[in-house]
Amino acid sequence: MTASSSAARAGEPAATWQPDHLLDRYEVLTLPLGPDPDGEDPITATLVRKAGPEPAVNGAVLYVHGFTDYFFHEPLADYFHERGYAFYALDLRKCGRSLQPQHTAHFATDLRRYDEELGHALDVVAAETAAGGGPERVIVAAHSTGGIITPLWLDRLRSTSPDLHDKVCGLLLNSPWFDLQGSPILRTPPVSLLLRALAAVRPKAVLPQELSDGYGRSIHETTGGEWAYDLALKPLGGFPVTFGFLNAVRRGQARLHRGVDVGVPSLVLRSDKTLFDRSRPGSVDDADVVLDVRHMSRWSGYLGDRVTVVPIADARHDVFLSVRHAREHAYREIDSWLQGTLGGATDVATSAQSAATTDPA
């Protein structure tokens, strides 16, 4: 089975890899999807890989982004590439490279919608890795909203497609969205019922709360940060949050809180602190100002299998976009996990420090 054949649908021509218009030396594969239950057809997802042959002596990584996010993390891809893992990233439907004019950005009314593209992407990644002589051994990595989507998917995949699940060897979560941040009253049953009712009648209505652009300004190169990315696909202040999407996330979080089993070892990386009060100078640079890290610690034990949770001192919400010493710490922790828990070789010429100091532009 080839990437083209696995990505195709009945009656459609097989897709092929094309140059990525956002990143040099990367390629994209469009994954056609079925009809959109949320009524914004046509929809596709986009698989991204580094162009050319990938060394895959240890397997592959499939990375999934968060909300108001898409794949642009080249140093992360380089890190895994140097350790013998082929690296792929998936821009989900209505996100990043997959966003089309008729779409409401990042909109879905059920997180199970994403099972379709995740399954197709995993199929492609495993097949290409095997075709290149590597093991069908895939680490699923995810950030923030991707960090709630992927555990639920893996839990379902164990029963719906055990052969495909067997190709996954580990789960790496970067600041996963395991619970709703903010006042405790927001997490009470009456508020959940109200949200469900609003999502049923006005799924695309936008929450009245305006998102701060402080986090975005701290990371983008034009506003004092280090990182170059497309502000049309990742606005500084984020995309509007709809009732339908937030209700889908809350339902997914409730499912996690009852306990799931991802079926593989997990590594959860998070900041050592949350600071929603951004009046302190530099708070957006050395803390998670988006989610509550206490929720990540509390609910990580509900993933099933072996779970390792590591607080990274001074990390931002996206650990891999943190200040340099925090990135170095995160990469060292992944090295230890790869070698100690997953049994993958990490004895390479380039160290975790060099991955953290890679020019992000």
Coordinates of C-alpha atoms in Angstrom, one line a residue:
M1 CA 0.0 0.0 0.0
T2 CA 1.4 3.4 -0.9
A3 CA 0.7 6.8 0.5
S4 CA -1.3 7.7 -2.6
S5 CA -3.5 4.7 -2.5
S6 CA -4.2 4.9 1.3
A7 CA -5.1 8.6 1.0
A8 CA -7.5 8.1 -1.9
R9 CA -11.3 7.6 -1.7
A10 CA -13.4 5.4 -4.0
G11 CA -13.9 7.2 -7.3
E12 CA -11.2 9.8 -6.6
P13 CA -7.7 10.0 -8.1
A14 CA -4.9 9.1 -5.7
A15 CA -3.3 12.1 -4.1
T16 CA 0.4 12.8 -4.5
W17 CA 3.0 14.7 -2.4
Q18 CA 3.4 18.4 -3.5
P19 CA 5.8 21.1 -2.4
D20 CA 4.6 23.0 0.7
H21 CA 3.9 26.6 0.1
L22 CA 4.7 27.6 3.7
L23 CA 8.0 25.8 4.5
D24 CA 11.0 25.2 2.3
R25 CA 12.1 21.6 1.9
Y26 CA 8.7 20.2 3.0
E27 CA 6.0 18.5 1.1
V28 CA 2.2 18.1 1.6
L29 CA -0.3 15.4 0.9
T30 CA -3.9 16.3 0.7
L31 CA -6.2 13.8 2.4
P32 CA -9.7 14.0 1.0
L33 CA -12.4 13.5 3.6
G34 CA -16.0 12.5 3.5
P35 CA -19.0 14.8 3.8
D36 CA -18.7 17.3 6.6
P37 CA -21.4 16.6 9.3
D38 CA -21.0 20.2 10.3
G39 CA -22.1 21.4 6.8
E40 CA -18.9 23.2 5.5
D41 CA -18.0 21.0 2.5
P42 CA -15.7 20.3 0.9
I43 CA -13.2 19.4 3.7
T44 CA -9.7 18.0 3.5
A45 CA -6.8 17.4 5.9
T46 CA -3.1 18.0 5.1
L47 CA -0.2 15.8 5.9
V48 CA 3.2 17.5 6.0
R49 CA 6.6 15.8 5.7
K50 CA 10.2 16.9 5.2
A51 CA 11.1 16.5 1.5
G52 CA 13.4 13.7 0.4
P53 CA 14.2 10.4 2.0
E54 CA 13.7 10.3 5.7
P55 CA 15.9 8.2 8.0
A56 CA 13.5 5.9 9.8
V57 CA 15.6 3.4 11.7
N58 CA 13.5 4.0 14.8
G59 CA 10.1 4.6 13.2
A60 CA 8.2 7.9 12.7
V61 CA 6.4 10.7 14.5
L62 CA 3.0 12.0 13.7
Y63 CA 2.4 15.5 15.2
V64 CA -1.0 17.2 15.7
H65 CA -1.3 20.9 16.4
G66 CA -3.6 22.8 18.8
F67 CA -6.3 25.4 18.5
T68 CA -5.3 28.5 16.5
D69 CA -2.3 26.5 15.3
Y70 CA -0.7 24.6 12.5
F71 CA 2.6 22.9 11.8
F72 CA 5.6 25.2 11.5
H73 CA 7.9 23.7 14.1
E74 CA 10.9 22.9 12.0
P75 CA 13.4 22.5 14.9
L76 CA 11.1 19.8 16.4
A77 CA 11.1 18.0 13.1
D78 CA 14.9 18.3 12.9
Y79 CA 15.2 16.9 16.4
F80 CA 13.4 13.7 15.6
H81 CA 14.9 13.4 12.2
E82 CA 18.4 13.5 13.8
R83 CA 17.3 10.6 16.1
G84 CA 16.3 8.3 13.3
Y85 CA 12.6 9.1 13.2
A86 CA 10.7 10.2 10.0
F87 CA 8.6 13.2 10.9
Y88 CA 5.1 14.0 9.8
A89 CA 2.6 16.6 10.9
L90 CA -1.1 16.8 10.3
D91 CA -3.1 20.0 9.8
L92 CA -6.6 18.9 10.7
R93 CA -9.8 19.8 8.8
K94 CA -10.5 23.6 8.8
C95 CA -7.0 24.3 10.3
G96 CA -3.8 25.6 8.9
R97 CA -3.1 24.4 5.4
S98 CA -6.6 22.7 5.3
L99 CA -8.5 25.9 6.0
Q100 CA -10.7 27.0 3.1
P101 CA -12.8 30.2 2.6
Q102 CA -16.1 28.4 3.4
H103 CA -14.8 27.1 6.7
T104 CA -15.2 28.3 10.2
A105 CA -11.7 28.0 11.5
H106 CA -11.1 25.0 13.7
F107 CA -14.8 24.3 13.9
A108 CA -16.1 20.8 14.8
T109 CA -19.1 19.9 16.9
D110 CA -17.6 16.5 17.9
L111 CA -13.9 15.6 18.5
R112 CA -14.6 12.2 17.0
R113 CA -14.8 13.9 13.6
Y114 CA -11.0 14.0 13.6
D115 CA -10.7 10.2 13.8
E116 CA -11.1 10.1 10.0
E117 CA -8.0 12.1 9.1
L118 CA -6.0 10.8 12.0
G119 CA -6.6 7.2 10.9
H120 CA -5.7 8.0 7.3
A121 CA -2.5 9.9 8.4
L122 CA -1.4 7.1 10.6
D123 CA -2.0 4.6 7.7
V124 CA 0.2 6.7 5.4
V125 CA 3.0 7.3 7.9
A126 CA 3.3 3.6 8.9
A127 CA 3.2 2.5 5.2
E128 CA 5.8 5.0 4.1
T129 CA 8.1 4.1 7.0
A130 CA 7.8 0.4 6.3
A131 CA 8.4 1.0 2.6
G132 CA 11.6 2.9 3.5
G133 CA 12.9 0.0 5.5
G134 CA 12.0 1.3 8.9
P135 CA 9.7 -0.2 11.6
E136 CA 6.0 0.5 11.6
R137 CA 6.5 2.2 14.9
V138 CA 4.8 5.6 15.2
I139 CA 4.9 8.1 18.1
V140 CA 1.8 10.3 18.2
A141 CA 2.8 13.8 19.4
A142 CA 0.2 16.5 20.1
H143 CA -0.1 20.0 21.5
S144 CA -3.0 21.6 23.6
T145 CA -6.3 20.8 21.8
G146 CA -4.5 18.1 19.9
G147 CA -3.6 16.8 23.3
I148 CA -7.2 16.0 24.1
I149 CA -8.1 14.9 20.6
T150 CA -5.4 12.3 20.2
P151 CA -5.8 10.3 23.5
L152 CA -9.5 9.9 22.9
W153 CA -8.8 8.8 19.3
L154 CA -6.2 6.2 20.5
D155 CA -8.6 4.9 23.1
R156 CA -11.3 4.3 20.4
L157 CA -8.7 3.0 17.9
R158 CA -7.8 0.1 20.2
S159 CA -11.3 -1.4 19.6
T160 CA -12.3 0.0 16.2
S161 CA -9.0 -0.8 14.4
P162 CA -6.6 -2.8 16.7
D163 CA -4.2 -3.5 13.8
L164 CA -3.8 0.2 13.1
H165 CA -3.4 0.9 16.8
D166 CA -0.6 -1.6 17.0
K167 CA 1.5 0.7 14.8
V168 CA 1.5 3.3 17.6
C169 CA 4.3 2.9 20.2
G170 CA 4.0 6.1 22.3
L171 CA 2.1 9.3 23.0
L172 CA 3.9 12.6 23.5
L173 CA 1.7 15.4 24.8
N174 CA 2.8 19.1 25.0
S175 CA 0.5 21.1 27.4
P176 CA -2.6 19.1 26.7
W177 CA -6.0 20.7 27.2
F178 CA -7.4 18.3 29.8
D179 CA -9.9 20.7 31.5
L180 CA -11.4 24.1 31.2
Q181 CA -9.2 26.9 32.6
G182 CA -10.5 29.8 34.6
S183 CA -13.0 30.1 37.5
P184 CA -14.2 26.8 39.1
I185 CA -17.8 27.8 38.3
L186 CA -17.1 27.3 34.6
R187 CA -16.5 23.6 35.3
T188 CA -19.8 23.0 37.2
P189 CA -22.7 20.9 35.7
P190 CA -25.1 23.9 35.3
V191 CA -22.6 25.7 33.1
S192 CA -21.9 22.5 31.1
L193 CA -25.7 22.1 30.5
L194 CA -26.0 25.7 29.4
L195 CA -23.1 25.3 27.0
R196 CA -24.6 22.2 25.6
A197 CA -27.9 24.0 25.0
L198 CA -26.3 26.9 23.3
A199 CA -24.2 24.6 21.2
A200 CA -27.3 22.8 20.0
V201 CA -29.1 25.9 18.8
R202 CA -26.3 28.3 17.9
P203 CA -23.2 26.1 17.3
K204 CA -21.3 28.8 15.4
A205 CA -22.1 31.6 17.7
V206 CA -18.9 33.1 19.2
L207 CA -18.2 33.2 22.9
P208 CA -18.3 36.9 24.1
Q209 CA -14.9 36.7 25.8
E210 CA -12.1 38.3 23.8
L211 CA -8.8 36.4 23.7
S212 CA -5.6 38.2 24.7
D213 CA -2.9 38.5 22.1
G214 CA -0.1 38.5 24.7
Y215 CA 0.9 34.9 24.2
G216 CA 1.0 35.4 20.4
R217 CA 3.0 38.6 20.6
S218 CA 5.5 36.8 22.9
I219 CA 6.4 34.2 20.3
H220 CA 6.0 35.8 16.8
E221 CA 9.1 37.3 15.3
T222 CA 7.4 40.6 14.4
T223 CA 6.4 41.4 17.9
G224 CA 9.6 40.5 19.9
G225 CA 9.4 36.7 19.7
E226 CA 11.7 34.2 17.9
W227 CA 9.3 32.3 15.6
A228 CA 8.2 32.9 12.0
Y229 CA 4.7 31.7 11.1
D230 CA 1.7 32.8 9.0
L231 CA -0.5 35.1 11.1
A232 CA -3.5 34.3 8.8
L233 CA -3.3 30.7 10.0
K234 CA -2.3 31.5 13.6
P235 CA -3.5 35.0 14.5
L236 CA -1.9 36.8 17.5
G237 CA -5.2 36.9 19.4
G238 CA -6.4 33.6 18.2
F239 CA -9.5 32.6 16.2
P240 CA -12.9 33.1 17.8
V241 CA -14.1 30.2 19.9
T242 CA -17.6 28.9 19.0
F243 CA -20.1 27.3 21.4
G244 CA -20.2 24.2 19.2
F245 CA -16.4 23.7 19.3
L246 CA -16.1 24.4 23.1
N247 CA -18.9 22.0 23.8
A248 CA -17.1 19.3 21.8
V249 CA -14.0 19.9 23.8
R250 CA -15.9 19.8 27.1
R251 CA -17.5 16.5 26.2
G252 CA -14.1 15.1 25.2
Q253 CA -12.6 16.3 28.5
A254 CA -15.5 14.7 30.4
R255 CA -14.8 11.4 28.6
L256 CA -11.1 11.6 29.7
H257 CA -12.1 12.3 33.3
R258 CA -13.9 9.0 33.3
G259 CA -10.7 7.3 32.3
V260 CA -9.4 6.1 29.0
D261 CA -6.7 3.7 27.8
V262 CA -4.4 5.0 25.1
G263 CA -2.7 1.6 25.1
V264 CA 0.9 3.0 24.9
P265 CA 3.3 4.8 27.2
S266 CA 2.8 8.6 27.4
L267 CA 5.1 11.5 28.1
V268 CA 3.3 14.7 29.2
L269 CA 5.4 17.9 29.1
R270 CA 4.0 21.1 30.7
S271 CA 5.2 24.3 32.2
D272 CA 6.0 24.4 35.9
K273 CA 3.5 27.2 36.4
T274 CA 0.4 29.0 35.1
L275 CA 0.1 32.7 35.2
F276 CA -3.2 34.2 34.1
D277 CA -2.3 37.5 35.7
R278 CA -0.1 39.0 33.0
S279 CA 0.7 42.2 34.9
R280 CA 4.1 40.7 36.0
P281 CA 6.7 41.7 33.4
G282 CA 7.9 38.7 31.4
S283 CA 5.0 36.5 32.6
V284 CA 4.1 35.4 29.0
D285 CA 7.7 34.3 28.5
D286 CA 8.2 31.9 31.3
A287 CA 4.8 30.4 32.2
D288 CA 1.7 28.9 30.6
V289 CA -0.7 31.8 30.2
V290 CA -3.2 29.8 28.2
L291 CA -4.1 26.7 30.2
D292 CA -3.9 25.6 33.9
V293 CA -0.9 23.2 34.3
R294 CA -2.6 21.8 37.5
H295 CA -5.3 20.3 35.3
M296 CA -2.6 18.6 33.2
S297 CA -1.1 17.0 36.3
R298 CA -4.4 16.0 37.7
W299 CA -5.8 14.3 34.7
S300 CA -2.7 12.7 33.1
G301 CA -3.2 9.6 35.3
Y302 CA -6.4 9.0 33.4
L303 CA -4.7 8.2 30.1
G304 CA -4.0 4.6 31.0
D305 CA -0.8 2.6 30.5
R306 CA 2.5 4.1 31.8
V307 CA 2.4 7.9 32.1
T308 CA 5.3 10.2 32.8
V309 CA 4.6 13.8 33.6
V310 CA 7.5 16.3 33.6
P311 CA 7.2 20.0 34.5
I312 CA 9.5 22.2 32.4
A313 CA 10.8 25.2 34.3
D314 CA 9.9 28.5 32.6
A315 CA 8.1 26.8 29.7
R316 CA 5.5 28.6 27.7
H317 CA 2.2 27.0 26.7
D318 CA 3.8 25.5 23.7
V319 CA 6.8 24.0 25.3
F320 CA 8.7 23.8 22.0
L321 CA 8.3 27.6 21.5
S322 CA 9.7 28.4 24.9
V323 CA 12.8 30.3 25.9
R324 CA 16.0 28.4 25.0
H325 CA 16.8 26.8 28.4
A326 CA 13.3 25.5 28.7
R327 CA 13.5 24.0 25.2
E328 CA 16.8 22.3 26.0
H329 CA 15.2 20.8 29.2
A330 CA 12.2 19.5 27.2
Y331 CA 14.4 17.9 24.5
R332 CA 16.5 16.2 27.2
E333 CA 13.4 14.8 28.8
I334 CA 12.3 13.4 25.4
D335 CA 15.7 11.8 24.9
S336 CA 15.4 10.1 28.3
W337 CA 11.9 8.9 27.5
L338 CA 12.8 7.6 24.0
Q339 CA 15.7 5.7 25.4
G340 CA 14.4 4.5 28.7
T341 CA 10.7 3.9 28.1
L342 CA 10.3 3.4 24.3
G343 CA 13.8 1.8 23.8
G344 CA 14.6 4.0 20.8
A345 CA 18.2 5.0 20.2
T346 CA 19.1 8.6 20.9
D347 CA 22.9 8.3 20.4
V348 CA 23.3 10.9 17.7
A349 CA 25.8 13.6 16.8
T350 CA 23.4 16.4 17.4
S351 CA 22.4 17.0 21.1
A352 CA 19.2 18.3 22.6
Q353 CA 21.0 21.6 23.1
S354 CA 21.6 22.0 19.3
A355 CA 17.9 21.2 18.6
A356 CA 16.9 23.9 21.1
T357 CA 19.3 26.4 19.5
T358 CA 18.3 25.8 15.9
D359 CA 17.5 29.0 14.1
P360 CA 13.7 29.1 14.2
A361 CA 13.4 31.4 11.2

